Short mmCIF file of N, CA and C and ligand atoms in Angstrom, two decimals:
data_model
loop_
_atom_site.label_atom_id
_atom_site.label_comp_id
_atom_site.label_asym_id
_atom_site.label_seq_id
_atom_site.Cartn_x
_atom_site.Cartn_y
_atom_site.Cartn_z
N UNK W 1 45.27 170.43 81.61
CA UNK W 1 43.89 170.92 81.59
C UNK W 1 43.85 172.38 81.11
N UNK W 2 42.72 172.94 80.02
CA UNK W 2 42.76 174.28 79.66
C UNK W 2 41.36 174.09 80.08
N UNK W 3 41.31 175.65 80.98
CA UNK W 3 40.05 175.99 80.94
C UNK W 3 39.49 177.44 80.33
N UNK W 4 38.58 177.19 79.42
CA UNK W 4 37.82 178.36 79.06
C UNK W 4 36.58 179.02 79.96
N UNK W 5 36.90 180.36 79.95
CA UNK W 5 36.11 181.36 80.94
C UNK W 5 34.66 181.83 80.43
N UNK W 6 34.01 181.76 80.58
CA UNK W 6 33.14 182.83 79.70
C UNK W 6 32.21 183.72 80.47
N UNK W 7 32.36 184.92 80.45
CA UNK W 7 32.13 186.36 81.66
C UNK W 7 31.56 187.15 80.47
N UNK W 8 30.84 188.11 81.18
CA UNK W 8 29.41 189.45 80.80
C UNK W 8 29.61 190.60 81.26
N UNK W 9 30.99 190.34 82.26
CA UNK W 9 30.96 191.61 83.20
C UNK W 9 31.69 191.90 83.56
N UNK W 10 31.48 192.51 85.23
CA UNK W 10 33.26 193.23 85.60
C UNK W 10 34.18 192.16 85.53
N UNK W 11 34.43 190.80 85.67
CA UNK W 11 35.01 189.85 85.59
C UNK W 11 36.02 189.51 86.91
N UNK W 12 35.41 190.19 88.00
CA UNK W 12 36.27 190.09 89.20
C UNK W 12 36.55 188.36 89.50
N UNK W 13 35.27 187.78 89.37
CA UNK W 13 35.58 186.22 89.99
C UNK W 13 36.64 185.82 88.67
N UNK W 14 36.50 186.23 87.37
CA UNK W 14 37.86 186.08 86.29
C UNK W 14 39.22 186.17 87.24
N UNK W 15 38.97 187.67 87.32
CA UNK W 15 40.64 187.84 88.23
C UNK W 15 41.29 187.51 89.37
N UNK W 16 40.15 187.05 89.89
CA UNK W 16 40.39 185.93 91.01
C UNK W 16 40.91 183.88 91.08
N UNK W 17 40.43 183.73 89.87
CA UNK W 17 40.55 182.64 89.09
C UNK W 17 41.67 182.95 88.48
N UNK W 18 42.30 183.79 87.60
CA UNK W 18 43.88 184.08 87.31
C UNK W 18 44.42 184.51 88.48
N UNK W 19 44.12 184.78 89.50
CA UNK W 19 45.29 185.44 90.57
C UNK W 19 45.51 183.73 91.33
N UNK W 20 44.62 182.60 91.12
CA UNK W 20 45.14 182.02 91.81
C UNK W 20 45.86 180.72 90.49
N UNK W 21 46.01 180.96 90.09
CA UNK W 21 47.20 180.65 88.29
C UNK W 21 46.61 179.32 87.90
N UNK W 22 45.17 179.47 87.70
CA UNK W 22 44.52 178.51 86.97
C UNK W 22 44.53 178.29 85.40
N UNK W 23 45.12 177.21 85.11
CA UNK W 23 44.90 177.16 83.31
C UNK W 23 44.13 177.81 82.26
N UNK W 24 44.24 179.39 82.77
CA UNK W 24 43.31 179.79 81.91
C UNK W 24 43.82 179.67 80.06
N UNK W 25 43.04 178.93 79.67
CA UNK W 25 43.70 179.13 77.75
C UNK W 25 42.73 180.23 76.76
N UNK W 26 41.68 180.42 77.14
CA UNK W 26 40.98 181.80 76.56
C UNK W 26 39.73 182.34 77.69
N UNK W 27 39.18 183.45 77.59
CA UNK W 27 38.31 184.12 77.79
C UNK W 27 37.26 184.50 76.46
N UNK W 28 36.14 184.16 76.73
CA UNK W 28 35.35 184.36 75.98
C UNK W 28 34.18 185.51 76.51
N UNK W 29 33.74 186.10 75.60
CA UNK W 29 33.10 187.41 76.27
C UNK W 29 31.89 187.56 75.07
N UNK W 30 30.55 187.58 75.60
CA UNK W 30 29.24 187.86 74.78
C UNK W 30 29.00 189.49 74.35
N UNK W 31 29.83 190.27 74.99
CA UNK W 31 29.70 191.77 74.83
C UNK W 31 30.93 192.43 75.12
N UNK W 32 31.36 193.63 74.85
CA UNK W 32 32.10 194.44 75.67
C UNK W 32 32.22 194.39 76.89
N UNK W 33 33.29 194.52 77.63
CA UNK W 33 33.00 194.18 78.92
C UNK W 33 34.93 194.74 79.66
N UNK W 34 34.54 195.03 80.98
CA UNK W 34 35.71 194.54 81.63
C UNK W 34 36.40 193.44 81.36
N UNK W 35 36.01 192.34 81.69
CA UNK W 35 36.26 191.07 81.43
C UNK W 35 37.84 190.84 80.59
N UNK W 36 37.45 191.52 79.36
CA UNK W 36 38.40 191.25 78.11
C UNK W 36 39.71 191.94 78.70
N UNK W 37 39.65 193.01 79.57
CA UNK W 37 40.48 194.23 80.14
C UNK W 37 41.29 193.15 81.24
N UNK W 38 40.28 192.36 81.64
CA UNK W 38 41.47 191.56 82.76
C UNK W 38 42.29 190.81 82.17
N UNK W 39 41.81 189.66 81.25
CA UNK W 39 42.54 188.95 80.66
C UNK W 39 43.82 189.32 79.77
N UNK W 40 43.13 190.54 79.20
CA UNK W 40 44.42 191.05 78.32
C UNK W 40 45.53 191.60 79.87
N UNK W 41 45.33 191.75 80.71
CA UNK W 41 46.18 192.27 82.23
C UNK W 41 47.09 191.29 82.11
N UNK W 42 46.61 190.08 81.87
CA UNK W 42 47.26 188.38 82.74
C UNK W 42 47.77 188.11 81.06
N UNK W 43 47.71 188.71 79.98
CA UNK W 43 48.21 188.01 78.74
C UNK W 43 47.34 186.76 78.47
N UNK W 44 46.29 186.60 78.75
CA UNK W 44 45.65 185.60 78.09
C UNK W 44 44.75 186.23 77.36
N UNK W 45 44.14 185.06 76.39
CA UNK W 45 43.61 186.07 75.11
C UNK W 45 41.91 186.28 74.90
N UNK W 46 41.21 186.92 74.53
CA UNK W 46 39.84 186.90 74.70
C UNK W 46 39.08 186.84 73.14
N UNK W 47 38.04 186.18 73.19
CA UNK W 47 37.38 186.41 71.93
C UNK W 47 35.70 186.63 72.28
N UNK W 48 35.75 187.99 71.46
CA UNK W 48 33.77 188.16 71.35
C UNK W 48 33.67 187.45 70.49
N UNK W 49 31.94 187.09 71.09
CA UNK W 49 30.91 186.19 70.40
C UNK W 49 29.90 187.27 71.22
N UNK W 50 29.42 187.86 69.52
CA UNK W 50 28.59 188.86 70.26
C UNK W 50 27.15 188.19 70.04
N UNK W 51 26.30 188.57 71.56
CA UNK W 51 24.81 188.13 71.58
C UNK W 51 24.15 189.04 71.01
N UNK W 52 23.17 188.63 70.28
CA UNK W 52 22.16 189.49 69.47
C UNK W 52 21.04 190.12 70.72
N UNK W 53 21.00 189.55 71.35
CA UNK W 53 19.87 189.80 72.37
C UNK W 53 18.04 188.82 72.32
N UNK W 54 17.22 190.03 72.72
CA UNK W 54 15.97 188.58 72.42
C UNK W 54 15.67 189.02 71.29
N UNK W 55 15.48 187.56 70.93
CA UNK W 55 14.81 186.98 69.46
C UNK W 55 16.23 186.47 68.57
N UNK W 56 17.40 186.43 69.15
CA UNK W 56 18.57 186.22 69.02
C UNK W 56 18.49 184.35 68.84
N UNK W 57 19.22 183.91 67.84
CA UNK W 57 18.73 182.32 67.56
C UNK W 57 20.30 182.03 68.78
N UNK W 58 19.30 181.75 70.23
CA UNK W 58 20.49 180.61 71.17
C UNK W 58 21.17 179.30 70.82
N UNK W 59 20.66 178.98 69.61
CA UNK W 59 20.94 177.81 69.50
C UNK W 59 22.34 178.00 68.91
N UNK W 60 22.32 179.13 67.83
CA UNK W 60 23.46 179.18 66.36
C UNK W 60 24.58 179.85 67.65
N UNK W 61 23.91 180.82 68.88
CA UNK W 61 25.04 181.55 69.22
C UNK W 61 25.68 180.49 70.17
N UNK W 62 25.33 179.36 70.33
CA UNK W 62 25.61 178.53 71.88
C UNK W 62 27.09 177.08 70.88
N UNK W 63 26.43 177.53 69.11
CA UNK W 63 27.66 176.40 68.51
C UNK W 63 28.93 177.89 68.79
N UNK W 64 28.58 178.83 68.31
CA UNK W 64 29.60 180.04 67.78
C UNK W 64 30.36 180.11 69.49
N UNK W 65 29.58 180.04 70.19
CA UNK W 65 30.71 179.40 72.08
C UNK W 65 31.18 178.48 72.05
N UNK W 66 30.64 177.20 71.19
CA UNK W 66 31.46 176.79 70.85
C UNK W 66 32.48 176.41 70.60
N UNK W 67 32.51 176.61 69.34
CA UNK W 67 33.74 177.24 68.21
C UNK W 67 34.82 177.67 68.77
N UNK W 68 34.31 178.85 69.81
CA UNK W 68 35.23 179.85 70.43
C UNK W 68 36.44 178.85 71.07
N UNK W 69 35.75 178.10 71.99
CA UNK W 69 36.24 177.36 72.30
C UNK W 69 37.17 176.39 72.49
N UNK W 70 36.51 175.46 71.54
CA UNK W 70 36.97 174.90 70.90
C UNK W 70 38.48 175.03 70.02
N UNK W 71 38.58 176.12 69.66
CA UNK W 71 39.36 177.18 68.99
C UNK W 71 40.59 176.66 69.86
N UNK W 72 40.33 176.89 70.73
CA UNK W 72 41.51 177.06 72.17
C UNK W 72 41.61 175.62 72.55
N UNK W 73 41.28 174.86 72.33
CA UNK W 73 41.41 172.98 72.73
C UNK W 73 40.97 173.08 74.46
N UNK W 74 39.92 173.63 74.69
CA UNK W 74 39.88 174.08 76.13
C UNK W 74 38.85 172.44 76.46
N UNK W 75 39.27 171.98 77.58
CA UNK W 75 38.70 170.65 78.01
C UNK W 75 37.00 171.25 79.38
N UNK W 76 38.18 172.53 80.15
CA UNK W 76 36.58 172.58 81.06
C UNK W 76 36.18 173.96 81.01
N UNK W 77 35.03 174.18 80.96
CA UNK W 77 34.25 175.54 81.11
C UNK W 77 33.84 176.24 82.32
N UNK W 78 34.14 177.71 82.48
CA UNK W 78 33.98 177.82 83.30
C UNK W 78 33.46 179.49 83.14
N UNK W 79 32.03 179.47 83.63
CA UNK W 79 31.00 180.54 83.69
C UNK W 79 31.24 181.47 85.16
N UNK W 80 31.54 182.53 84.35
CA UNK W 80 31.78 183.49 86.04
C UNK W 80 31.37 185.13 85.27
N UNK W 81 30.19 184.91 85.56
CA UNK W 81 29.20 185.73 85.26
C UNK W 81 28.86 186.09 83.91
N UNK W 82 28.14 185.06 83.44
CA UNK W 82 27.84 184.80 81.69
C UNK W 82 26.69 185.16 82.14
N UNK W 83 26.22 185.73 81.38
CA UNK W 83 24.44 186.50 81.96
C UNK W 83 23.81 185.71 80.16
N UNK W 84 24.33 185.15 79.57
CA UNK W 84 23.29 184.94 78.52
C UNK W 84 23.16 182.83 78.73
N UNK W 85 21.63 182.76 78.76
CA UNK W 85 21.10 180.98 78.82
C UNK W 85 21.86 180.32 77.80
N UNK W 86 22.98 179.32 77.91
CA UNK W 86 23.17 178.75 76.43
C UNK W 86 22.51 177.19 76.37
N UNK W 87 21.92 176.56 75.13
CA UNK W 87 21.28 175.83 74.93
C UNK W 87 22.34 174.43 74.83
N UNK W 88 21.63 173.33 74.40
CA UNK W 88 21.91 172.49 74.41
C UNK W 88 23.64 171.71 73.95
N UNK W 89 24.30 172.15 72.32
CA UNK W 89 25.42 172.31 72.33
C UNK W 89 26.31 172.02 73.07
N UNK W 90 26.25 173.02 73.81
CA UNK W 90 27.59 173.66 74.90
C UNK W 90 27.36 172.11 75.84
N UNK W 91 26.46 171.27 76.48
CA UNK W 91 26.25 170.91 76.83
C UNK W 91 26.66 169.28 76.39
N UNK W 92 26.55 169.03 75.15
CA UNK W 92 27.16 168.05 74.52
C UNK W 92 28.42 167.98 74.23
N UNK W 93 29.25 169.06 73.74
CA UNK W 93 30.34 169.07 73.54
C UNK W 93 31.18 169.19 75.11
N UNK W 94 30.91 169.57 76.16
CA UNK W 94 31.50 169.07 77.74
C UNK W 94 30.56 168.74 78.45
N UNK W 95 30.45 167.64 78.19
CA UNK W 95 29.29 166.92 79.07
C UNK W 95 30.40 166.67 80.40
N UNK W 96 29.25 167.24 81.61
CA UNK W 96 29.53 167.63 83.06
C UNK W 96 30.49 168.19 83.27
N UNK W 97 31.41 169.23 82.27
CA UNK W 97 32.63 169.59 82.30
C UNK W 97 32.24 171.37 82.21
N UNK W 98 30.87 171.95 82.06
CA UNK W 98 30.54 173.03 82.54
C UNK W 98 30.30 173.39 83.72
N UNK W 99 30.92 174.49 84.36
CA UNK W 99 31.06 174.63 86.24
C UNK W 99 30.28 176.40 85.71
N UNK W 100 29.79 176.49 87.23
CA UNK W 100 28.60 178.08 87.02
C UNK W 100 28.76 178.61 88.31
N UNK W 101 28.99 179.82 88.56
CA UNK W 101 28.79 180.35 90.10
C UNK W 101 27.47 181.04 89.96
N UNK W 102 27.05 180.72 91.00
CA UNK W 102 25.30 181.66 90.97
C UNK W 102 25.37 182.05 92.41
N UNK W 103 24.99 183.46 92.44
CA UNK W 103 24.89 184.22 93.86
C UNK W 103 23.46 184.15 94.87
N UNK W 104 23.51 182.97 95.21
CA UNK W 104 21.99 182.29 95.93
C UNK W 104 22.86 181.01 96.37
N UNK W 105 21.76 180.67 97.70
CA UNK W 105 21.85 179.24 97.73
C UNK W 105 20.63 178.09 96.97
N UNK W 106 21.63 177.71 96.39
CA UNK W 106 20.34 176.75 95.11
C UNK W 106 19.91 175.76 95.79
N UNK W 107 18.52 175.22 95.66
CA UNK W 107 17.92 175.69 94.54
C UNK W 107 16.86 177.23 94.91
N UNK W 108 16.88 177.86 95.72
CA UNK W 108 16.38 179.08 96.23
C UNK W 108 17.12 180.37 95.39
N UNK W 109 16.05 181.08 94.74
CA UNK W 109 16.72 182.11 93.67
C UNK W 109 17.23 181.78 92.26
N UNK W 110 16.91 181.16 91.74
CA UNK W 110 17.27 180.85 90.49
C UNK W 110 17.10 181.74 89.68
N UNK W 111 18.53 181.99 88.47
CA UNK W 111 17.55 183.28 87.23
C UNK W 111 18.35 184.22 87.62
N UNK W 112 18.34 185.24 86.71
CA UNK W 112 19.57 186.13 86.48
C UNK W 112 19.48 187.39 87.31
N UNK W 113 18.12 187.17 88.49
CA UNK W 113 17.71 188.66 89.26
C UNK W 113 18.08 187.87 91.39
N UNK W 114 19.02 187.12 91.45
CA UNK W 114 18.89 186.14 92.32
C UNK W 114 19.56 186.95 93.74
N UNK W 115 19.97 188.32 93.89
CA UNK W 115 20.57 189.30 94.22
C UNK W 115 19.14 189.73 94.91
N UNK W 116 18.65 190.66 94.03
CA UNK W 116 17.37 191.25 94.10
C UNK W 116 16.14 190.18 95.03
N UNK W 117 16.07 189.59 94.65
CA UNK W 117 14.90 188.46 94.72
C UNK W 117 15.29 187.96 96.67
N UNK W 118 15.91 187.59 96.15
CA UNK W 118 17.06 187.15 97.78
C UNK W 118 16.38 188.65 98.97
N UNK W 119 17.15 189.58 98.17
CA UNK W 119 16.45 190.86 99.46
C UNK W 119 15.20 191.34 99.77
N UNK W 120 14.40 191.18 98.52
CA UNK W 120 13.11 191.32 98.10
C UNK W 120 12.31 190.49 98.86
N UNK W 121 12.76 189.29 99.25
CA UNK W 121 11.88 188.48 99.81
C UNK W 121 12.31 188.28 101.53
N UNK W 122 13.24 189.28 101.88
CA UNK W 122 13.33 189.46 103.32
C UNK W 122 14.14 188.08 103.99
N UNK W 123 15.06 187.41 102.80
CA UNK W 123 15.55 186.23 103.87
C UNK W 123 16.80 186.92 104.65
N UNK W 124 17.29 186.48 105.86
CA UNK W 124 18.22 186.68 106.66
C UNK W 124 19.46 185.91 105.98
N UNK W 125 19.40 184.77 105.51
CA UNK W 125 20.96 184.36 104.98
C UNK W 125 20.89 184.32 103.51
N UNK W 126 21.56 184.60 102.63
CA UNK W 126 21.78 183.86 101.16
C UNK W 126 22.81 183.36 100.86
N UNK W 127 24.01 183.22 99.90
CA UNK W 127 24.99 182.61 99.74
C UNK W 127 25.36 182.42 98.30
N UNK W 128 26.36 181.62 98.25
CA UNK W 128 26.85 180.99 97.00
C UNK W 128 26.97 179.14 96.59
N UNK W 129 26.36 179.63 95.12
CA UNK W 129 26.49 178.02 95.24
C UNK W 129 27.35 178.04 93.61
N UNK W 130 28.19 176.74 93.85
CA UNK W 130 29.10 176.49 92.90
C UNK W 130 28.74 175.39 92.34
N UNK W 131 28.14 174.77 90.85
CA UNK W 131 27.88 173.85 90.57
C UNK W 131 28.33 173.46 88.86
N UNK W 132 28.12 171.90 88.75
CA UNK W 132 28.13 171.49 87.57
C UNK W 132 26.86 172.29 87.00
N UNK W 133 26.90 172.84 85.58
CA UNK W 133 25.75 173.23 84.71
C UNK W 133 25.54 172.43 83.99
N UNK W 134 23.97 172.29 83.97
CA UNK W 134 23.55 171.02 82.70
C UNK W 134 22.09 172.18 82.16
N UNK W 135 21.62 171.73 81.54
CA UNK W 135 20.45 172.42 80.53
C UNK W 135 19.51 173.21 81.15
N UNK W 136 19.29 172.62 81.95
CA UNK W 136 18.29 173.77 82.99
C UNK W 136 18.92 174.40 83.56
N UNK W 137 18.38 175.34 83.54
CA UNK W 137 19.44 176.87 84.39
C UNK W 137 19.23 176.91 85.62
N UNK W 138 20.36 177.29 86.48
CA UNK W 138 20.85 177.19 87.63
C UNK W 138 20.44 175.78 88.35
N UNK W 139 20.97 174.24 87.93
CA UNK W 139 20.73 173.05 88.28
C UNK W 139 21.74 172.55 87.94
N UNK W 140 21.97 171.03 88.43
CA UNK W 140 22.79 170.14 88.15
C UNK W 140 23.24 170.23 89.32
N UNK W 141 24.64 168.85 89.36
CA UNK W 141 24.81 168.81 90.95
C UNK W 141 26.08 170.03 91.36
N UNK W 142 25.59 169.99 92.53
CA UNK W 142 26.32 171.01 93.53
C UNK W 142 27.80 170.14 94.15
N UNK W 143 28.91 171.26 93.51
CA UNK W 143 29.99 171.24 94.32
C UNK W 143 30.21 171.89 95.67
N UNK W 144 30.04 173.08 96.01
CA UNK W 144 30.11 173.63 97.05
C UNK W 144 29.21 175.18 97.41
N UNK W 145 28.90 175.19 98.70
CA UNK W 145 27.79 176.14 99.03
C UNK W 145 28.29 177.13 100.02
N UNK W 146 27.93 178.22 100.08
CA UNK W 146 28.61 178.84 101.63
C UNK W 146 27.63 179.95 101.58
N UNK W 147 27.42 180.19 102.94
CA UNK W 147 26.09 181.12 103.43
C UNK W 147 26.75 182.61 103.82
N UNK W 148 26.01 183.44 103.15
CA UNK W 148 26.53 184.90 103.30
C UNK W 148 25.07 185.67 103.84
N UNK W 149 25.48 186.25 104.90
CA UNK W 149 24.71 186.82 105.65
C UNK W 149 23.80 188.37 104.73
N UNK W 150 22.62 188.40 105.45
CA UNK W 150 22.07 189.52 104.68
C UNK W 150 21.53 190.22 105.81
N UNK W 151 22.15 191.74 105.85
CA UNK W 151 22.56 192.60 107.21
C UNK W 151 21.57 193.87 106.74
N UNK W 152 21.18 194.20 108.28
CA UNK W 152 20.23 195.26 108.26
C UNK W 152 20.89 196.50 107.05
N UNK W 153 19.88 196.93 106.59
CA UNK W 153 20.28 197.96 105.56
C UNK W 153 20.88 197.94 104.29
N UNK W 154 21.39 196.33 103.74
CA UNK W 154 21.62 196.44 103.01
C UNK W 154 20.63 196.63 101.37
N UNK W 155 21.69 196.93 100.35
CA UNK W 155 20.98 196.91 99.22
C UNK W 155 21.67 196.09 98.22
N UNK W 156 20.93 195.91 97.21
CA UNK W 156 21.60 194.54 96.44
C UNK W 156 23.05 194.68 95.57
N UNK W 157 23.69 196.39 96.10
CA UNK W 157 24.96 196.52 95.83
C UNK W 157 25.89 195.91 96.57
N UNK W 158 25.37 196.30 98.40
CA UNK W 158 26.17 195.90 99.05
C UNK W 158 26.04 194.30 99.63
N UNK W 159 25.02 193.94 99.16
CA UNK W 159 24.56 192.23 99.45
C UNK W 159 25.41 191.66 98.49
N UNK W 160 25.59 192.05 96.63
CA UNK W 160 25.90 191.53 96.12
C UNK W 160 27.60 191.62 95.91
N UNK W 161 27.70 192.74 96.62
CA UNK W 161 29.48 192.60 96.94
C UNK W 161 30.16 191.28 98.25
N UNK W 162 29.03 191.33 98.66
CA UNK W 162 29.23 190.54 99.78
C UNK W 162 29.55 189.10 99.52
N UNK W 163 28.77 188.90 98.62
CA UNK W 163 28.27 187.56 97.87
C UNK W 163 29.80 186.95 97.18
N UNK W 164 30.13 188.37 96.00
CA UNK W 164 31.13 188.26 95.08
C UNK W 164 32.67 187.74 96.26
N UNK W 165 32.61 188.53 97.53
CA UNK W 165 33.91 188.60 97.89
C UNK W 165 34.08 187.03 98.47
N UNK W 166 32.74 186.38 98.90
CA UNK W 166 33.07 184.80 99.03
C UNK W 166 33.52 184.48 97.45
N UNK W 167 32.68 184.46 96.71
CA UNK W 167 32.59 183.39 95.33
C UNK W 167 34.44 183.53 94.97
N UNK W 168 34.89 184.85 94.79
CA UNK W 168 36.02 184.85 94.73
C UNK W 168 37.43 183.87 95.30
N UNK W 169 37.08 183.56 96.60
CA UNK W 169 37.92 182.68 97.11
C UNK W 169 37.35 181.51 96.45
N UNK W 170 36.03 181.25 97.10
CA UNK W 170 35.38 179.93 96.66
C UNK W 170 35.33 179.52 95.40
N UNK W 171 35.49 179.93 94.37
CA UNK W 171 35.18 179.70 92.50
C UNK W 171 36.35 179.11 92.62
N UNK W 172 37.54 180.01 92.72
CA UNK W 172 38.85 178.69 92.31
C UNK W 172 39.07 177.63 93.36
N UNK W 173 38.92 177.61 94.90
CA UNK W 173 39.41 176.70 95.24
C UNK W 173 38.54 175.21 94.56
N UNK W 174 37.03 175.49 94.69
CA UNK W 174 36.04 174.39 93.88
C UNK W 174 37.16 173.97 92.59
N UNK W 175 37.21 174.86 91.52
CA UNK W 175 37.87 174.59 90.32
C UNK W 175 38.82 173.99 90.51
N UNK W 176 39.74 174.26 91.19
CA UNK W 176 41.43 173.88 91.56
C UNK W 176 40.64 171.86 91.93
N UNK W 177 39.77 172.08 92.66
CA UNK W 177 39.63 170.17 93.26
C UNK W 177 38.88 169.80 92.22
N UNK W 178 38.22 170.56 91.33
CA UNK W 178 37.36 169.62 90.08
C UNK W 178 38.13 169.43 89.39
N UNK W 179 39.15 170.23 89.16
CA UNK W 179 40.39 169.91 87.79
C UNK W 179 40.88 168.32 88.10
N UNK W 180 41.85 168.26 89.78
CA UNK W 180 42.11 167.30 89.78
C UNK W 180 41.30 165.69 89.61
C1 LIG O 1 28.73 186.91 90.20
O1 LIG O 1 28.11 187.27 91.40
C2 LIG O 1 28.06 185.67 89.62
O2 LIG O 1 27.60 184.78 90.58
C3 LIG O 1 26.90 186.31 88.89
O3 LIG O 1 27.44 187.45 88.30
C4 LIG O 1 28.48 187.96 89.12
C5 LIG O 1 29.69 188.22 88.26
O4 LIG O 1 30.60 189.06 88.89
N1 LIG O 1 26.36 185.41 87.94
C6 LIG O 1 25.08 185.36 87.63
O5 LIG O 1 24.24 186.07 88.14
C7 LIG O 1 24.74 184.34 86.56
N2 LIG O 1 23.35 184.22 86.41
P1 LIG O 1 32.02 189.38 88.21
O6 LIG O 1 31.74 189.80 86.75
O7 LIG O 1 32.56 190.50 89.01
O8 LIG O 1 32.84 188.15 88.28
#
């Protein structure tokens, strides 16, 4: 099994996913980023596919993820903090073989502000949910969920560290039982 990564950011749930010696065969990255900095750490290799931003055609950039991909003979995908929607494509070429961590319990918080929104709206628990990705964003079925507490005073730095330090354990062990 090769799995391809594709990250936006600091790429901690990345280095957590290589620390626990998952098949990683590329990293794919929409921007500059940490991300590329971990992988090159672990010797695995990264390729930009840079996003244009809005008004950016999702469709042409979601074959060029693709490609990337593809490139690498990678069988499952795996999103750990891709901040850009990809369209349909990606979706055909691994059908149910795209996995997504989103920092909410779904379907509550959906959308790329799910941190914010979560504190904003005064709930006492939020969490992580680990799921198959299919076309609609943040949906499809759920592999695994776990509830992270939201404590007097926090702010969506320290909520969302909170969040990250589950997903971290939780992203690979999910991955490690979907592989098999
Ligand atoms: C994680 O909390 C992940 O759930 C979130 O970005 C963070 C990435 O952290 N993803 C989304 O919000 C996707 N919409 P990392 O770069 O340190 O792994």
């Amino acid at each position: 099994m090769r799995i391809g990564v594709l990250a936006s950011g600091s790429g901690t749930n990345l280095e957590a996913i290589l620390a626990a010696r998952l098949p990683v065969a590329v990293v794919v990255v929409d921007r500059p980023c940490r991300a590329t900095d971990v992988a090159a750490a672990h010797g695995v290799v990264s390729e930009l596919v840079p996003w244009g931003g809005h008004g950016a055609d999702r469709t042409q950039f979601t074959h060029d993820i693709v490609d990337a991909l593809e490139r690498h003979a990678v069988d499952v995908v795996v999103m750990a903090g891709f901040m850009v929607i990809l369209e349909k494509p990606i979706f055909d070429a691994f059908q149910g073989k795209v996995l997504n961590t989103h920092p909410a319990l779904l379907p509550s918080f959906r959308g790329a502000h799910a941190v914010e929104e979560a504190l904003a709206a005064g709930v006492k628990v939020t969490g992580v949910t680990i799921h198959v990705a299919t076309r609609e964003v943040d949906s499809g079925p759920i592999l695994a969920q776990e509830a992270v507490p939201v404590l007097p005073g926090d702010t969506v730095e320290t909520l969302h560290e909170r969040i990250k330090s589950v997903e971290r354990r939780l992203y690979p062990e999910t991955i490690r039982e979907f592989l098999k």
